[in-house]
Amino acid sequence: MAEPAEAMERVSGAVEWRVSDTPVPYEAAVAAMEARVADIRAGTAPELVWLLEHPPLYTAGTSARDGDLVEPGRFPVFQSGRGGQYTYHGPGQRVGYVMLDLKRRGGDIRAFVHGLEEWLIRTLAQFNLRGERRAGRVGIWIAGRDGSERKIAAIGVRVRHWVSFHGVALNVDPDLSHYQGIVPCGIREHGVTSLADQGIFAAMPEVDLALKRAFAATFTALPKSPAA
């Protein structure tokens, strides 16, 4: 299988950014993340934020309940090892896999998750959307004028030897009907939405630029390691 075309750059200090412009198979992405986590821990590679899309699939986090997989045969299902429950990935959704050295960033996992939330909120603000946190509900939510609340971005992370992986998923313009095969994140009483569903039709490069700007405003760069 040919490798997906990618662009790489360094912004926000030592953090490397990778953008894949074709859908990346889930298992290949997990293998790449695990290899990068090992390299970051060993000090042989910089931190990485990887922006990509997946083909249509469902992933099950460590808290996933069997009953929340409503249509088991609709798309492939992968056990992810990240926190959380079932979620959907597919075209039109920007996935951001975040591999940061949390030990060097203070060793506070809760602060890291809060930072991911803030990153998404600041990204949405650039499109004049107000993303909000909700107590007891992971992810970022959009409140409707009718009192409804729908999730626009999911968060699910894993940490190995104080290096993070997995990350966030922001709905840009996916087929929202694909969520009908699961109970997203185990929450039945609230739906999902996207930028397009909110009337904002942004190209993926526009979203990527907003993500990069918001990341730089949210996560400080690490100091350079002293020379060996």
CSV table of C-alpha atoms in Angstrom, one decimal:
chain,number,residue,atom,x,y,z
A,1,MET,CA,0.0,0.0,0.0
A,2,ALA,CA,1.4,3.4,-1.0
A,3,GLU,CA,2.1,5.8,1.8
A,4,PRO,CA,-0.4,8.7,2.1
A,5,ALA,CA,0.9,12.0,0.8
A,6,GLU,CA,1.9,14.2,3.7
A,7,ALA,CA,3.2,17.6,4.5
A,8,MET,CA,5.4,18.2,7.5
A,9,GLU,CA,6.5,21.4,9.2
A,10,ARG,CA,7.6,22.7,12.5
A,11,VAL,CA,5.6,25.4,14.4
A,12,SER,CA,5.0,26.2,18.0
A,13,GLY,CA,8.7,25.6,19.0
A,14,ALA,CA,9.8,22.0,18.7
A,15,VAL,CA,6.4,20.5,17.8
A,16,GLU,CA,6.3,18.9,14.4
A,17,TRP,CA,3.1,19.1,12.3
A,18,ARG,CA,2.1,16.4,9.9
A,19,VAL,CA,-0.9,16.7,7.5
A,20,SER,CA,-2.0,13.6,5.5
A,21,ASP,CA,-4.1,14.5,2.5
A,22,THR,CA,-5.6,11.0,1.9
A,23,PRO,CA,-7.5,8.9,4.4
A,24,VAL,CA,-5.2,6.9,6.7
A,25,PRO,CA,-6.2,3.3,7.7
A,26,TYR,CA,-6.8,3.2,11.4
A,27,GLU,CA,-4.4,0.4,12.3
A,28,ALA,CA,-1.7,2.1,10.3
A,29,ALA,CA,-2.3,5.3,12.2
A,30,VAL,CA,-2.1,3.5,15.6
A,31,ALA,CA,1.1,1.8,14.6
A,32,ALA,CA,2.7,5.1,13.5
A,33,MET,CA,1.6,6.8,16.8
A,34,GLU,CA,3.0,4.0,18.9
A,35,ALA,CA,6.3,4.2,17.1
A,36,ARG,CA,6.5,8.0,17.5
A,37,VAL,CA,5.6,7.7,21.2
A,38,ALA,CA,8.6,5.4,21.7
A,39,ASP,CA,10.8,7.8,19.8
A,40,ILE,CA,9.7,10.8,21.8
A,41,ARG,CA,10.3,9.0,25.0
A,42,ALA,CA,13.7,8.0,23.8
A,43,GLY,CA,14.5,11.6,22.9
A,44,THR,CA,15.1,10.8,19.2
A,45,ALA,CA,12.1,12.6,17.7
A,46,PRO,CA,10.2,15.8,18.5
A,47,GLU,CA,6.6,16.1,19.7
A,48,LEU,CA,4.1,15.7,16.9
A,49,VAL,CA,0.6,16.8,16.0
A,50,TRP,CA,-0.8,14.7,13.1
A,51,LEU,CA,-3.8,16.0,11.2
A,52,LEU,CA,-5.7,13.4,9.1
A,53,GLU,CA,-8.9,11.8,8.1
A,54,HIS,CA,-9.9,8.1,8.3
A,55,PRO,CA,-12.1,6.0,6.1
A,56,PRO,CA,-15.5,5.4,7.8
A,57,LEU,CA,-15.1,3.3,11.0
A,58,TYR,CA,-16.0,3.1,14.6
A,59,THR,CA,-13.6,2.9,17.5
A,60,ALA,CA,-14.3,1.6,21.0
A,61,GLY,CA,-12.6,3.2,24.0
A,62,THR,CA,-11.8,1.5,27.2
A,63,SER,CA,-15.2,2.3,28.7
A,64,ALA,CA,-17.3,1.3,25.6
A,65,ARG,CA,-20.5,-0.7,26.3
A,66,ASP,CA,-21.5,-3.4,23.9
A,67,GLY,CA,-25.1,-2.1,23.8
A,68,ASP,CA,-23.9,1.2,22.4
A,69,LEU,CA,-22.8,-0.4,19.1
A,70,VAL,CA,-26.2,-0.2,17.5
A,71,GLU,CA,-25.2,-1.5,14.0
A,72,PRO,CA,-22.2,-3.8,14.4
A,73,GLY,CA,-21.9,-4.5,10.6
A,74,ARG,CA,-22.2,-1.0,9.3
A,75,PHE,CA,-18.5,-0.1,9.4
A,76,PRO,CA,-15.3,-1.7,10.7
A,77,VAL,CA,-14.9,-1.5,14.5
A,78,PHE,CA,-11.6,-1.1,16.2
A,79,GLN,CA,-10.6,-1.4,19.9
A,80,SER,CA,-8.6,1.8,20.4
A,81,GLY,CA,-7.1,1.6,23.9
A,82,ARG,CA,-7.9,5.3,24.4
A,83,GLY,CA,-10.2,6.6,27.1
A,84,GLY,CA,-13.9,7.0,26.4
A,85,GLN,CA,-16.6,5.0,24.6
A,86,TYR,CA,-17.7,4.5,21.0
A,87,THR,CA,-17.0,7.2,18.4
A,88,TYR,CA,-17.1,7.6,14.6
A,89,HIS,CA,-14.3,8.6,12.3
A,90,GLY,CA,-14.6,9.2,8.6
A,91,PRO,CA,-14.2,11.6,5.7
A,92,GLY,CA,-15.0,15.2,6.5
A,93,GLN,CA,-13.8,14.9,10.1
A,94,ARG,CA,-10.5,16.4,11.0
A,95,VAL,CA,-8.7,14.1,13.4
A,96,GLY,CA,-5.8,15.5,15.4
A,97,TYR,CA,-3.4,13.0,17.0
A,98,VAL,CA,-1.4,14.7,19.6
A,99,MET,CA,1.9,13.2,20.8
A,100,LEU,CA,3.3,15.4,23.5
A,101,ASP,CA,5.9,14.8,26.3
A,102,LEU,CA,3.7,15.4,29.3
A,103,LYS,CA,6.4,14.8,31.8
A,104,ARG,CA,8.3,17.8,30.4
A,105,ARG,CA,5.1,19.8,30.3
A,106,GLY,CA,4.4,19.4,34.0
A,107,GLY,CA,3.0,15.9,34.3
A,108,ASP,CA,-0.6,17.0,34.7
A,109,ILE,CA,-2.9,14.8,32.6
A,110,ARG,CA,-6.0,16.8,33.6
A,111,ALA,CA,-4.4,20.0,32.6
A,112,PHE,CA,-3.5,18.4,29.2
A,113,VAL,CA,-7.1,17.4,28.6
A,114,HIS,CA,-8.2,20.9,29.6
A,115,GLY,CA,-5.7,22.2,27.1
A,116,LEU,CA,-7.2,20.0,24.3
A,117,GLU,CA,-10.6,21.4,25.1
A,118,GLU,CA,-9.3,24.9,25.0
A,119,TRP,CA,-7.6,24.2,21.7
A,120,LEU,CA,-10.9,23.2,20.1
A,121,ILE,CA,-12.8,26.1,21.6
A,122,ARG,CA,-10.3,28.6,20.3
A,123,THR,CA,-10.4,26.8,16.9
A,124,LEU,CA,-14.2,27.1,16.7
A,125,ALA,CA,-14.0,30.8,17.8
A,126,GLN,CA,-12.1,31.6,14.6
A,127,PHE,CA,-15.3,30.5,12.7
A,128,ASN,CA,-17.5,32.5,15.1
A,129,LEU,CA,-18.8,29.4,16.8
A,130,ARG,CA,-19.0,29.1,20.6
A,131,GLY,CA,-17.8,25.7,21.7
A,132,GLU,CA,-18.4,24.9,25.3
A,133,ARG,CA,-17.4,22.3,27.9
A,134,ARG,CA,-20.0,20.4,29.8
A,135,ALA,CA,-19.5,18.9,33.3
A,136,GLY,CA,-19.6,15.1,33.1
A,137,ARG,CA,-19.5,15.1,29.3
A,138,VAL,CA,-16.2,14.8,27.5
A,139,GLY,CA,-15.9,16.8,24.3
A,140,ILE,CA,-16.9,20.2,23.0
A,141,TRP,CA,-20.6,21.1,22.6
A,142,ILE,CA,-22.7,23.6,20.6
A,143,ALA,CA,-25.8,25.0,22.4
A,144,GLY,CA,-28.8,25.6,20.1
A,145,ARG,CA,-31.3,28.4,20.4
A,146,ASP,CA,-33.9,25.7,21.1
A,147,GLY,CA,-32.1,24.5,24.2
A,148,SER,CA,-30.5,21.5,22.5
A,149,GLU,CA,-26.9,20.6,22.8
A,150,ARG,CA,-24.9,18.7,20.2
A,151,LYS,CA,-21.3,17.6,20.2
A,152,ILE,CA,-19.0,19.0,17.5
A,153,ALA,CA,-15.7,17.6,18.7
A,154,ALA,CA,-14.7,14.5,20.6
A,155,ILE,CA,-11.6,13.9,22.8
A,156,GLY,CA,-10.0,10.6,23.7
A,157,VAL,CA,-6.4,10.2,24.8
A,158,ARG,CA,-4.0,7.6,26.0
A,159,VAL,CA,-0.7,8.2,27.8
A,160,ARG,CA,2.2,5.8,27.8
A,161,HIS,CA,5.4,6.6,29.8
A,162,TRP,CA,4.1,10.2,30.1
A,163,VAL,CA,3.8,10.6,26.3
A,164,SER,CA,0.3,11.3,25.0
A,165,PHE,CA,-1.3,9.8,21.8
A,166,HIS,CA,-4.7,9.7,20.2
A,167,GLY,CA,-6.3,13.1,20.6
A,168,VAL,CA,-9.3,15.0,19.1
A,169,ALA,CA,-11.8,14.7,16.3
A,170,LEU,CA,-13.5,17.8,14.9
A,171,ASN,CA,-16.6,17.5,12.7
A,172,VAL,CA,-16.0,19.7,9.7
A,173,ASP,CA,-18.4,18.2,7.1
A,174,PRO,CA,-18.8,14.5,7.7
A,175,ASP,CA,-21.9,12.4,6.9
A,176,LEU,CA,-23.6,12.8,10.3
A,177,SER,CA,-25.9,9.9,9.5
A,178,HIS,CA,-22.9,7.6,10.1
A,179,TYR,CA,-23.2,8.3,13.8
A,180,GLN,CA,-26.5,6.4,13.8
A,181,GLY,CA,-24.6,3.1,14.1
A,182,ILE,CA,-23.5,3.9,17.6
A,183,VAL,CA,-24.4,5.8,20.7
A,184,PRO,CA,-21.7,8.5,20.4
A,185,CYS,CA,-19.6,8.5,23.5
A,186,GLY,CA,-22.4,6.7,25.4
A,187,ILE,CA,-24.6,9.8,25.4
A,188,ARG,CA,-28.1,9.1,24.2
A,189,GLU,CA,-29.9,12.3,25.0
A,190,HIS,CA,-27.7,14.7,22.9
A,191,GLY,CA,-26.8,14.6,19.2
A,192,VAL,CA,-23.9,15.5,17.0
A,193,THR,CA,-23.2,18.5,14.7
A,194,SER,CA,-20.5,19.8,12.5
A,195,LEU,CA,-19.2,23.1,11.1
A,196,ALA,CA,-21.3,22.5,7.9
A,197,ASP,CA,-24.4,21.6,10.0
A,198,GLN,CA,-23.9,25.0,11.7
A,199,GLY,CA,-23.9,26.8,8.3
A,200,ILE,CA,-20.1,27.1,8.1
A,201,PHE,CA,-18.6,25.6,5.0
A,202,ALA,CA,-14.8,25.6,5.5
A,203,ALA,CA,-12.2,23.8,3.4
A,204,MET,CA,-10.0,21.5,5.4
A,205,PRO,CA,-6.9,23.7,4.9
A,206,GLU,CA,-8.8,26.5,6.5
A,207,VAL,CA,-9.6,24.3,9.5
A,208,ASP,CA,-6.0,23.2,9.7
A,209,LEU,CA,-4.8,26.7,9.8
A,210,ALA,CA,-7.2,27.6,12.5
A,211,LEU,CA,-6.1,24.5,14.5
A,212,LYS,CA,-2.4,25.5,14.2
A,213,ARG,CA,-3.1,29.1,15.3
A,214,ALA,CA,-5.2,27.9,18.3
A,215,PHE,CA,-2.6,25.3,19.3
A,216,ALA,CA,0.1,27.9,19.4
A,217,ALA,CA,-2.1,30.1,21.6
A,218,THR,CA,-2.9,27.2,23.9
A,219,PHE,CA,0.2,25.0,24.3
A,220,THR,CA,3.5,26.7,25.1
A,221,ALA,CA,6.7,25.5,23.4
A,222,LEU,CA,9.1,23.3,25.3
A,223,PRO,CA,12.5,24.8,26.2
A,224,LYS,CA,15.3,23.3,24.2
A,225,SER,CA,17.0,20.4,25.8
A,226,PRO,CA,20.5,21.1,27.0
A,227,ALA,CA,23.2,19.8,24.7
A,228,ALA,CA,24.5,16.4,25.6
